[in-house]
mmCIF file of N, CA and C in Angstrom:
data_model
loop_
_atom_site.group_PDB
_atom_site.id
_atom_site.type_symbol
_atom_site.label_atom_id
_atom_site.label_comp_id
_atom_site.label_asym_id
_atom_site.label_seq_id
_atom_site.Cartn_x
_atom_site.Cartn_y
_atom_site.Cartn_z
ATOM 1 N N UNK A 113 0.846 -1.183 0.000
ATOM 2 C CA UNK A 113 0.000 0.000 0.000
ATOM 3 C C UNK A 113 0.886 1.239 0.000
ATOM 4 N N UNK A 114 0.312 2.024 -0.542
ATOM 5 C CA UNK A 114 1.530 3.007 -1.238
ATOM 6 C C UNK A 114 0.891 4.673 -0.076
ATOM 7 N N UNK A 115 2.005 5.313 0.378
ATOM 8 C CA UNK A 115 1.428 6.650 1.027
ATOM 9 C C UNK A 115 0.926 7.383 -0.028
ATOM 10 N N UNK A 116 0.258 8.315 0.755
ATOM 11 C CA UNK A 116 -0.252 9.449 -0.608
ATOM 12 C C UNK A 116 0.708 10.652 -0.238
ATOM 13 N N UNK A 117 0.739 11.377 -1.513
ATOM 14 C CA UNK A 117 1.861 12.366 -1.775
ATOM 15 C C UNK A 117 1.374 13.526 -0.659
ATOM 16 N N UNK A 118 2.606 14.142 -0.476
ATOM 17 C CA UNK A 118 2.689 15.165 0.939
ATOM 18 C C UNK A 118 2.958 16.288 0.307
ATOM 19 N N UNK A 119 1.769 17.125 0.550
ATOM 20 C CA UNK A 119 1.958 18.920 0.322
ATOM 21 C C UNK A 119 2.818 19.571 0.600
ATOM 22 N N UNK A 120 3.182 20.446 0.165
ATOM 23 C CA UNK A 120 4.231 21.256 1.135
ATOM 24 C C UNK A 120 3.676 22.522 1.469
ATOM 25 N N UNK A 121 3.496 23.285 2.364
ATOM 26 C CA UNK A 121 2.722 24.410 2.844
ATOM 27 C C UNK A 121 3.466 25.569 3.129
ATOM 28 N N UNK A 122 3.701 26.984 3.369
ATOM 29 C CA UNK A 122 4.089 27.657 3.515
ATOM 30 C C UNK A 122 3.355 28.755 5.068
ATOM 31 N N UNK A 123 4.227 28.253 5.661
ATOM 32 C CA UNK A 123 3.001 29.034 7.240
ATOM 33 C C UNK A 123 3.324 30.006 7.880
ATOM 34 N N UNK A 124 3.044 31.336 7.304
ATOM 35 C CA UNK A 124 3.626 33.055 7.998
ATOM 36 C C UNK A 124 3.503 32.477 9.463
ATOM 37 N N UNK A 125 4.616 32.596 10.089
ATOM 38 C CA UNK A 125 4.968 33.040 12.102
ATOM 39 C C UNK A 125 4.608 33.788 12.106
ATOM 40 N N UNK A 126 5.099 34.826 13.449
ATOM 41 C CA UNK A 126 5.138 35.798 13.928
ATOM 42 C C UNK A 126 6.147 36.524 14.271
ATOM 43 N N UNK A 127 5.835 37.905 14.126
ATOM 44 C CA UNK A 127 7.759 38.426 14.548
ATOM 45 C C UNK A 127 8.327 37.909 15.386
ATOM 46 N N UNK A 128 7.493 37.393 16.950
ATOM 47 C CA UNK A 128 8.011 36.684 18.073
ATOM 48 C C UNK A 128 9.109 35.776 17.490
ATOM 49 N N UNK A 129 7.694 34.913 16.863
ATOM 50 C CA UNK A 129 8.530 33.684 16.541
ATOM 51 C C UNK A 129 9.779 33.323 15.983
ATOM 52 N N UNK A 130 9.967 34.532 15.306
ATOM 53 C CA UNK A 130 10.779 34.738 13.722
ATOM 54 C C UNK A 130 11.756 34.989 14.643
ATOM 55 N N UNK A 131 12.290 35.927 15.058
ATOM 56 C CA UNK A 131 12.832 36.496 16.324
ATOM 57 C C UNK A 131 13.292 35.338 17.044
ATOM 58 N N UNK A 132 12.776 34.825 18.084
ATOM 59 C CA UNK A 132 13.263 33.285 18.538
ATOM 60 C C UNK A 132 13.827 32.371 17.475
ATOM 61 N N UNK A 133 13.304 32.150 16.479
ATOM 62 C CA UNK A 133 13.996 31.368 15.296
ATOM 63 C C UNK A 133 15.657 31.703 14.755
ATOM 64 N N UNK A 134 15.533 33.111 14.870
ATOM 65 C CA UNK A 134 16.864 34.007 14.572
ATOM 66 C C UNK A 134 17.934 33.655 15.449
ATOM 67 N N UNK A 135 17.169 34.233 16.742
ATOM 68 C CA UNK A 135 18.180 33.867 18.059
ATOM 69 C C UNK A 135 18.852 32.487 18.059
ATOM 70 N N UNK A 136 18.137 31.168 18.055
ATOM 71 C CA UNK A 136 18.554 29.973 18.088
ATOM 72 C C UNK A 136 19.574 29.729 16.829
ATOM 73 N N UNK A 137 20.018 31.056 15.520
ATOM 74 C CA UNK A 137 21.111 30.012 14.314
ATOM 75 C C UNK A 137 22.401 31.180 14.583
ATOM 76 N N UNK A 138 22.760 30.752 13.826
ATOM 77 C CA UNK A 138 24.390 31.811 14.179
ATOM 78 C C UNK A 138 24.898 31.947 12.497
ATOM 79 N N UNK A 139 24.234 31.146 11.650
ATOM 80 C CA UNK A 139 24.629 31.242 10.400
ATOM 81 C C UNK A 139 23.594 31.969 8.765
ATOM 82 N N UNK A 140 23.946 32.925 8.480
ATOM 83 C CA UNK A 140 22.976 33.093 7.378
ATOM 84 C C UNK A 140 23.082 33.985 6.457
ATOM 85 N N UNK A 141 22.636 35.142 5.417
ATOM 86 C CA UNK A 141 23.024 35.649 4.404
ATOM 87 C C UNK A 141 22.721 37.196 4.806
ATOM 88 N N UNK A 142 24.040 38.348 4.270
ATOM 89 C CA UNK A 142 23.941 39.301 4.310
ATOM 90 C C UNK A 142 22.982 39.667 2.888
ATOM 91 N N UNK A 143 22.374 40.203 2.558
ATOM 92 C CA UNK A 143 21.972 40.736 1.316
ATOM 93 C C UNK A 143 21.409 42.109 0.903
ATOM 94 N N UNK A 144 22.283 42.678 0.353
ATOM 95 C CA UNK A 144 22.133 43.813 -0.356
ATOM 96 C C UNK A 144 22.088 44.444 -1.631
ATOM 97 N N UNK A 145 22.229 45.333 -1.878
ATOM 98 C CA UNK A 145 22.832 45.631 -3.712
ATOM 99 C C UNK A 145 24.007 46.363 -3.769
ATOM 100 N N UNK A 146 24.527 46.091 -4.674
ATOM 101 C CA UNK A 146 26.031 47.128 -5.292
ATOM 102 C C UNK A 146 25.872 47.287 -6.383
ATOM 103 N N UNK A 147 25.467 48.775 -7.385
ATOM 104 C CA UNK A 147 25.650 49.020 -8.490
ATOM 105 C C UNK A 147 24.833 48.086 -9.782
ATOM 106 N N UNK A 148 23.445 47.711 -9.194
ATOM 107 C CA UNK A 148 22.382 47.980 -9.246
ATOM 108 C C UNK A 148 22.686 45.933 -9.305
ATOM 109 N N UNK A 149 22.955 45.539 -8.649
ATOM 110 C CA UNK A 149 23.052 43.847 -8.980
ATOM 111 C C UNK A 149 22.969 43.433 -7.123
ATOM 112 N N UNK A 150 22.286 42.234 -7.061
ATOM 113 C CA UNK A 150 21.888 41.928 -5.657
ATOM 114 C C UNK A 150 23.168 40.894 -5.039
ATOM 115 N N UNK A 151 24.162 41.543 -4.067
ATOM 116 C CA UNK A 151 25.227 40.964 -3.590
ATOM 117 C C UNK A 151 24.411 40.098 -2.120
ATOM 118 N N UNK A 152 25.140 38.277 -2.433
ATOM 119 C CA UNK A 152 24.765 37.981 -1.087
ATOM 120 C C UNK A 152 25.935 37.432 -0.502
ATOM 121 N N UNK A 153 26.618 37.733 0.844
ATOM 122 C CA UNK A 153 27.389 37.265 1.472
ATOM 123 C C UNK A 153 26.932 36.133 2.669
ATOM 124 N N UNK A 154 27.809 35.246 3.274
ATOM 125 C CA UNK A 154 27.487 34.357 4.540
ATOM 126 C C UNK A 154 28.073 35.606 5.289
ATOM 127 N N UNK A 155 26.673 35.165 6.562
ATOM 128 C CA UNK A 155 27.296 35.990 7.626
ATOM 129 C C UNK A 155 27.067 35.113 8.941
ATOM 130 N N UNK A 156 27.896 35.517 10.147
ATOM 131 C CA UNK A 156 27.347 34.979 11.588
ATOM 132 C C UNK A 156 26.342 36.301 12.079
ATOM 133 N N UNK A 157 26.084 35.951 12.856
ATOM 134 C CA UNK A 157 24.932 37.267 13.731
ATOM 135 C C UNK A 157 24.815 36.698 14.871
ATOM 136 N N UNK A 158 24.451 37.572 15.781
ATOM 137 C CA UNK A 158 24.423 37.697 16.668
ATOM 138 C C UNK A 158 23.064 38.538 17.226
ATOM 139 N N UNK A 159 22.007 38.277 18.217
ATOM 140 C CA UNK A 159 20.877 39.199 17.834
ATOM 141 C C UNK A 159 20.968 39.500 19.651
ATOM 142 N N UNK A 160 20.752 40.737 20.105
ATOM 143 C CA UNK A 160 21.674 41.698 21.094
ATOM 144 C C UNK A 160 20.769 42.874 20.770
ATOM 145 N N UNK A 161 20.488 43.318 22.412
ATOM 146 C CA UNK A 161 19.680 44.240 22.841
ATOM 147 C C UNK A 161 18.821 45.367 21.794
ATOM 148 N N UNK A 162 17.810 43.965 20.588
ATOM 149 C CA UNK A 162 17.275 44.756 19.665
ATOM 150 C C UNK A 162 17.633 45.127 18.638
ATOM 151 N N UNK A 163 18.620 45.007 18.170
ATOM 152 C CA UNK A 163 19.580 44.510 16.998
ATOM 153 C C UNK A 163 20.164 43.563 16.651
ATOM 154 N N UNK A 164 20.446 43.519 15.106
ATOM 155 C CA UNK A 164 20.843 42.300 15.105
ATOM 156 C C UNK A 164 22.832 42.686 14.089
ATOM 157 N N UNK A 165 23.674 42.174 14.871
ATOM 158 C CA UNK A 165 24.814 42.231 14.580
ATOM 159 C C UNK A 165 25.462 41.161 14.004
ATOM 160 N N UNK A 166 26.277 41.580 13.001
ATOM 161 C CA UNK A 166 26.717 40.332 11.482
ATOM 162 C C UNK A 166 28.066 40.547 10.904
ATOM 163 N N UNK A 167 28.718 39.654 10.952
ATOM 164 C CA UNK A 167 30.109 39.696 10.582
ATOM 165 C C UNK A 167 29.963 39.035 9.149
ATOM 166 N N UNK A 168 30.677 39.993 8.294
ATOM 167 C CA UNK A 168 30.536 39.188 6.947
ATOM 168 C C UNK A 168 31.729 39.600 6.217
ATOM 169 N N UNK A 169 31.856 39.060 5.333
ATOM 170 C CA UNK A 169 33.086 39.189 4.486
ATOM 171 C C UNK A 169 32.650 40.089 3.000
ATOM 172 N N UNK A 170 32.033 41.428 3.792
ATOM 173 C CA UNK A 170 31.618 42.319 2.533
ATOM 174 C C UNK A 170 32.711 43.622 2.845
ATOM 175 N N UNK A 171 32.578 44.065 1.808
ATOM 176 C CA UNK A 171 32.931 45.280 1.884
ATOM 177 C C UNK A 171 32.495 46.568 2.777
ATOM 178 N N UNK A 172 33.259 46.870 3.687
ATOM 179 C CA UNK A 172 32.303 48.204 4.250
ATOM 180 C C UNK A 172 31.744 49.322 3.450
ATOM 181 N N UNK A 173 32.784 49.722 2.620
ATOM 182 C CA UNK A 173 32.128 50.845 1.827
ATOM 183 C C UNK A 173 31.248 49.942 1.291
ATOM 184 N N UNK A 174 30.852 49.270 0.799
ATOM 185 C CA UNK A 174 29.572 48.603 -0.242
ATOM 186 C C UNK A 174 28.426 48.436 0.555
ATOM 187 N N UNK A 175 28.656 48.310 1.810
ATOM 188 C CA UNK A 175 27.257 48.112 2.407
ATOM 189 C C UNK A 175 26.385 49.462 2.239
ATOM 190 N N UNK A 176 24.910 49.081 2.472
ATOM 191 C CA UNK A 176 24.463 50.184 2.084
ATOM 192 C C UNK A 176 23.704 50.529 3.223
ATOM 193 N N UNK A 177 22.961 51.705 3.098
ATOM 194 C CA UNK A 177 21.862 52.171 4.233
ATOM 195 C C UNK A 177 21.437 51.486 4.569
ATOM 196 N N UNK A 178 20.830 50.668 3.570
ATOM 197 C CA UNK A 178 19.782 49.509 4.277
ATOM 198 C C UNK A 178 19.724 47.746 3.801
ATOM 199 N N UNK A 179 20.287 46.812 4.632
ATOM 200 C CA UNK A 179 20.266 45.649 4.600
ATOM 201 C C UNK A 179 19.760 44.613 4.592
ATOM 202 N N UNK A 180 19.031 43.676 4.159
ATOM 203 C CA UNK A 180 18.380 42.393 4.933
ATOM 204 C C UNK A 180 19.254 41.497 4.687
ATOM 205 N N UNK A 181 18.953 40.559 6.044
ATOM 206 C CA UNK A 181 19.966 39.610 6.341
ATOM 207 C C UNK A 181 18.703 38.160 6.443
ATOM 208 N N UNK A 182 19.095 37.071 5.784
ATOM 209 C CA UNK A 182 18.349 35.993 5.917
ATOM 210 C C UNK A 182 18.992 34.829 6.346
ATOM 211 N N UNK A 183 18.171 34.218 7.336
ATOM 212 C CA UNK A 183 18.280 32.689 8.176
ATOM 213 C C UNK A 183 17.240 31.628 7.836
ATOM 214 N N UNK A 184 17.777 30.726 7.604
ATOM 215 C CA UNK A 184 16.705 29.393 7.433
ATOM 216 C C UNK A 184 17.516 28.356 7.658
ATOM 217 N N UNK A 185 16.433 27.211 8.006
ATOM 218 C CA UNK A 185 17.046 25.297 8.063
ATOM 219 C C UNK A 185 16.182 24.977 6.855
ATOM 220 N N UNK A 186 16.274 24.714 6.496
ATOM 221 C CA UNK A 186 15.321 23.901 5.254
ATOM 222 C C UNK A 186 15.868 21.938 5.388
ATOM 223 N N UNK A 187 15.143 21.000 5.606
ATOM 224 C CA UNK A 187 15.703 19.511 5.430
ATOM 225 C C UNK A 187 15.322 19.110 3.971
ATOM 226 N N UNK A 188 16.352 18.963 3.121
ATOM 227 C CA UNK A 188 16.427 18.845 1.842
ATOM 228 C C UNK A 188 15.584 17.632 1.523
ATOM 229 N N UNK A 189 15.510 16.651 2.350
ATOM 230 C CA UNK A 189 14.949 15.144 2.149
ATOM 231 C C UNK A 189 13.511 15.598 2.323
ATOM 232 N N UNK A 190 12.658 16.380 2.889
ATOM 233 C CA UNK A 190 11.563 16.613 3.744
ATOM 234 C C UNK A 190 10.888 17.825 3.155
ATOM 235 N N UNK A 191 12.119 18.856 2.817
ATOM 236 C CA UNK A 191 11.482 20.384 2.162
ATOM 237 C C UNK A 191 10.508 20.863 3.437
ATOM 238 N N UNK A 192 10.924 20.743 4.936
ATOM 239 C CA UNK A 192 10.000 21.273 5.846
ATOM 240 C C UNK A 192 11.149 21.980 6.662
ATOM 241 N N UNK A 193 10.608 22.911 7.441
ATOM 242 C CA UNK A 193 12.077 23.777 7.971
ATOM 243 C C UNK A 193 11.422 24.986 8.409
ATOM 244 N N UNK A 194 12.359 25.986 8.447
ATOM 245 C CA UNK A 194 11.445 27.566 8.427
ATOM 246 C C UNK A 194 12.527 28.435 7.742
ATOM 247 N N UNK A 195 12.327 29.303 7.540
ATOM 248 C CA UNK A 195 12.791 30.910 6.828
ATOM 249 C C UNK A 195 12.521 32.267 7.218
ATOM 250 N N UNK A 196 14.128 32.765 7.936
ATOM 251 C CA UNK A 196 13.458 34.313 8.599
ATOM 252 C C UNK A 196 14.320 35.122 7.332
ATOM 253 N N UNK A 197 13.654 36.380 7.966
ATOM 254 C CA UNK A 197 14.514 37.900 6.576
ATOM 255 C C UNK A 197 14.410 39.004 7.825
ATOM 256 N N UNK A 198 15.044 39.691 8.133
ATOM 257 C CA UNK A 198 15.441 41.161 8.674
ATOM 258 C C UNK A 198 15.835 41.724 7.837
ATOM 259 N N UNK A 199 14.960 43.133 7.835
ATOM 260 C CA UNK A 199 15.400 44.431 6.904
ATOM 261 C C UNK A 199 15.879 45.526 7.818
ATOM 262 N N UNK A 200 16.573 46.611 7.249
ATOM 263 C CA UNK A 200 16.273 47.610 7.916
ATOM 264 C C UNK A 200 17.864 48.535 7.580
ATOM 265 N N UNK A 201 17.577 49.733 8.259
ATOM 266 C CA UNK A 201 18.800 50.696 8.199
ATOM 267 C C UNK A 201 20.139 49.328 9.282
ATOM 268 N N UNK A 202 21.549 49.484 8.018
ATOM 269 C CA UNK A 202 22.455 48.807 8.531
ATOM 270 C C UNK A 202 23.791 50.159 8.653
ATOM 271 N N UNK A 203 24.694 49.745 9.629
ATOM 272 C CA UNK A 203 25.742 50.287 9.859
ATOM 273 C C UNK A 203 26.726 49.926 10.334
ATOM 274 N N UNK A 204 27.780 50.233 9.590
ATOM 275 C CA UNK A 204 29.213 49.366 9.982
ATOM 276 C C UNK A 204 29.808 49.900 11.489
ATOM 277 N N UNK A 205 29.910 48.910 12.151
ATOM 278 C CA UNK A 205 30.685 49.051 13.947
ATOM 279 C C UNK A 205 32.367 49.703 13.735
ATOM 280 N N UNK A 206 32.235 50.569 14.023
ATOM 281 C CA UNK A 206 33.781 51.455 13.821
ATOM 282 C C UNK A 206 34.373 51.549 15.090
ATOM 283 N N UNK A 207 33.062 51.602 16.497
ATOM 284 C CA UNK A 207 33.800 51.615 17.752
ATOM 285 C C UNK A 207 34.852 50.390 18.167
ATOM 286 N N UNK A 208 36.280 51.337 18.202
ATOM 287 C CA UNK A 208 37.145 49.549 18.126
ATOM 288 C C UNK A 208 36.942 48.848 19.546
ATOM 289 N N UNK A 209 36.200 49.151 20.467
ATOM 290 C CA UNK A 209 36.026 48.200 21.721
ATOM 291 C C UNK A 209 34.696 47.334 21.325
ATOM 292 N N UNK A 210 33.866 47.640 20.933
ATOM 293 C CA UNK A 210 32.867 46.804 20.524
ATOM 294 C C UNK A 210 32.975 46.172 19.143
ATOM 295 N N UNK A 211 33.837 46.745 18.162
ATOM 296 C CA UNK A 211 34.044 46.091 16.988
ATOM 297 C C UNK A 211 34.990 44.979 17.977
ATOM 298 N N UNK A 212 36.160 44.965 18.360
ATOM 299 C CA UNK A 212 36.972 43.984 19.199
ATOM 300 C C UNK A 212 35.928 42.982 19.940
ATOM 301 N N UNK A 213 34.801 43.442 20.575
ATOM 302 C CA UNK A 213 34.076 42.136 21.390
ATOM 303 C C UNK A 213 33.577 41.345 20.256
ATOM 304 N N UNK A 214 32.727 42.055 19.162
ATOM 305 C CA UNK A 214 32.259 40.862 17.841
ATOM 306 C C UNK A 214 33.271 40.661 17.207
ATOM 307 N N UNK A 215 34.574 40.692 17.073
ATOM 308 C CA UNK A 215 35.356 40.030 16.555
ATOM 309 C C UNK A 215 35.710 38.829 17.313
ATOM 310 N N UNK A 216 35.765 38.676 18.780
ATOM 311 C CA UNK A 216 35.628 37.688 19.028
ATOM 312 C C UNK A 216 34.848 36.559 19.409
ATOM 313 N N UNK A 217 33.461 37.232 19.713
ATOM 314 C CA UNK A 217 32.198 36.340 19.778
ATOM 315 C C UNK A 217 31.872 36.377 18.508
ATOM 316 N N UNK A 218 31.941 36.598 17.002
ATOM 317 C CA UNK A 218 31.751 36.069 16.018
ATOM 318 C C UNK A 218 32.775 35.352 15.090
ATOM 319 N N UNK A 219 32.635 34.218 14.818
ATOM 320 C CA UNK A 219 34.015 34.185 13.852
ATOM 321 C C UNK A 219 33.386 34.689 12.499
ATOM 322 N N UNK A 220 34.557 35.120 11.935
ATOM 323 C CA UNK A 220 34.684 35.411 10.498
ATOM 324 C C UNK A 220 35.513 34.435 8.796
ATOM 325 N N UNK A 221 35.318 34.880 7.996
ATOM 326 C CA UNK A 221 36.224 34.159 6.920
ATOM 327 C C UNK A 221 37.312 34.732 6.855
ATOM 328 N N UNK A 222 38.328 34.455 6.062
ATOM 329 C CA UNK A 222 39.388 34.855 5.303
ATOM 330 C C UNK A 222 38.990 35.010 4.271
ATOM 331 N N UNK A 223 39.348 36.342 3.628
ATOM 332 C CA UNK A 223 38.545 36.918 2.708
ATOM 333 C C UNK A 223 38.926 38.103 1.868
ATOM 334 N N UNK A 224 40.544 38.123 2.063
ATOM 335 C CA UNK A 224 41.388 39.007 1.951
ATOM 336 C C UNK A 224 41.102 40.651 2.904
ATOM 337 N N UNK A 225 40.823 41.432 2.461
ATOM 338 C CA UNK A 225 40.625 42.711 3.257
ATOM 339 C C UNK A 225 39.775 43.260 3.921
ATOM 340 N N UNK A 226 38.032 42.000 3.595
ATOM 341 C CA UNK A 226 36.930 42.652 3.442
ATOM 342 C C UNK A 226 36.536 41.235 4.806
ATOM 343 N N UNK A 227 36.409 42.272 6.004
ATOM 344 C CA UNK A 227 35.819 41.824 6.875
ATOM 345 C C UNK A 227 34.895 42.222 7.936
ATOM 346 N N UNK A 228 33.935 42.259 7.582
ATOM 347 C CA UNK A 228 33.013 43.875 7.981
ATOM 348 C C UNK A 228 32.098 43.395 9.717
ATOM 349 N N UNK A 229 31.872 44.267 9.948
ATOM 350 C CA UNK A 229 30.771 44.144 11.253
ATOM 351 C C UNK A 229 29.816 45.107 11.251
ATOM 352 N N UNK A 230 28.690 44.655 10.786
ATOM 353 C CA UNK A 230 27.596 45.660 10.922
ATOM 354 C C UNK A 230 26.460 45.658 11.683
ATOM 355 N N UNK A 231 25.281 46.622 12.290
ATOM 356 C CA UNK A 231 24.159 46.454 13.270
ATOM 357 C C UNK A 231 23.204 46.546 11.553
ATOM 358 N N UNK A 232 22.031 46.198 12.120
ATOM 359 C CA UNK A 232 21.030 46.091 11.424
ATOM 360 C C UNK A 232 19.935 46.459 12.176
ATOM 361 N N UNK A 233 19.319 47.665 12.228
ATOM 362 C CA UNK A 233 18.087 47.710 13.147
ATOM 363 C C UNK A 233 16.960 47.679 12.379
ATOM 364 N N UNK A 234 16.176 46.351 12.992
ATOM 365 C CA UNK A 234 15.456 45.620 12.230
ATOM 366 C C UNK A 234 13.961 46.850 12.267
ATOM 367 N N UNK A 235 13.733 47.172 10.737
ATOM 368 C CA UNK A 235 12.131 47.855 10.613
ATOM 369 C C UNK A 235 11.226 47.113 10.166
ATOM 370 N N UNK A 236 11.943 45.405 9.342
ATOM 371 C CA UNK A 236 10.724 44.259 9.068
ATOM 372 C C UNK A 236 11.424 42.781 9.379
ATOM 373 N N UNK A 237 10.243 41.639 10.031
ATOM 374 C CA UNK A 237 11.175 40.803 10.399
ATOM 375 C C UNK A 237 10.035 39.904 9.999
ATOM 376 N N UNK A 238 10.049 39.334 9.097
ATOM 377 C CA UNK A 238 9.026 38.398 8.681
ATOM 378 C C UNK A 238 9.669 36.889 8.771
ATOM 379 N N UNK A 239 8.485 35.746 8.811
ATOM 380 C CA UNK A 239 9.667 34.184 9.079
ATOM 381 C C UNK A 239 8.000 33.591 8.333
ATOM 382 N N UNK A 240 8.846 32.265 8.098
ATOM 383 C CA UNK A 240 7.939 31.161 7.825
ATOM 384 C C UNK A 240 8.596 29.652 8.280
ATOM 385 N N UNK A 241 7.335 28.887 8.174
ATOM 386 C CA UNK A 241 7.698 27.305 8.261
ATOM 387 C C UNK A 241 7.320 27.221 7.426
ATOM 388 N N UNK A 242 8.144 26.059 6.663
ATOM 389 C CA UNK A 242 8.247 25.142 6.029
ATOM 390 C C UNK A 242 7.647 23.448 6.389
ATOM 391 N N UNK A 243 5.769 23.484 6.128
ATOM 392 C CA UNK A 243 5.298 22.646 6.134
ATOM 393 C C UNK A 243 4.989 21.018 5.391
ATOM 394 N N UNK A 244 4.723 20.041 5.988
ATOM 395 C CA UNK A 244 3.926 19.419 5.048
ATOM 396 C C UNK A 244 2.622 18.766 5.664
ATOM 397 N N UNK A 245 1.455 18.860 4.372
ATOM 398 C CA UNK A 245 0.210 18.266 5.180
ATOM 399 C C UNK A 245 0.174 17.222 4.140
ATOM 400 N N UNK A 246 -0.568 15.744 4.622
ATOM 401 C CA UNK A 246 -0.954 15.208 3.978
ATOM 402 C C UNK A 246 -2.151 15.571 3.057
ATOM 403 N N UNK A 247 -1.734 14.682 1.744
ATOM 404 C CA UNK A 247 -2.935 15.524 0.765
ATOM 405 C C UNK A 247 -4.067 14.376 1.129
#
């Protein structure tokens, strides 16, 4: 007897949730634009008193006003998981005592010159799961 095929669903959270989802990964994508083409870097983050802080191997001058940074698990076998996105005005950490603490509570790449630390204060924070229902 054979199963019947499994939907896959798409299920808006809540900022809460999205938010808690964020907090629990340490790994995910800077994304912005440079010169009108959509640049995405890996970043770590760190999410801290209402911001969310990201070490990436971009360029500082290239970052721009405004950033979103995306986190997800997706299980490739299953296609069930979830997916967060933070937008918002970003800015590179220049203070060298706090650039020095996320340099060491985040690791970074080797990446030749370009090793950036930026805040992101989040103005949209949308998430989803990655469902399945039986059909």
């Amino acid at each position: 007897m054979s199963m019947p095929p499994a939907i896959l669903r798409m299920v808006e959270v809540s900022g809460a949730e999205a938010l808690w989802l964020l907090e629990a990964s340490t790994l995910g994508r800077l994304v912005y634009e440079q010169r009108e083409l959509t640049v995405v870097r890996p970043g770590r983050h760190v999410w801290e008193f209402g911001r969310l802080v990201v070490r990436s191997p971009a360029p500082a001058a290239a970052v721009p006003e405004t950033a979103t940074y995306h986190v997800d698990e997706v299980r490739a076998a299953t296609g069930t998981g979830w997916s967060v996105a933070v937008a918002g005005p970003a800015e590179v950490i220049v203070d060298p005592d706090e650039a020095a603490h996320y340099q060491r509570t985040l690791v970074g790449w080797t990446h030749g010159p370009h090793d950036t630390l930026l805040c992101i204060h989040p103005k949209t924070v949308t998430g989803y799961r990655l469902a399945r229902a039986e059909a």
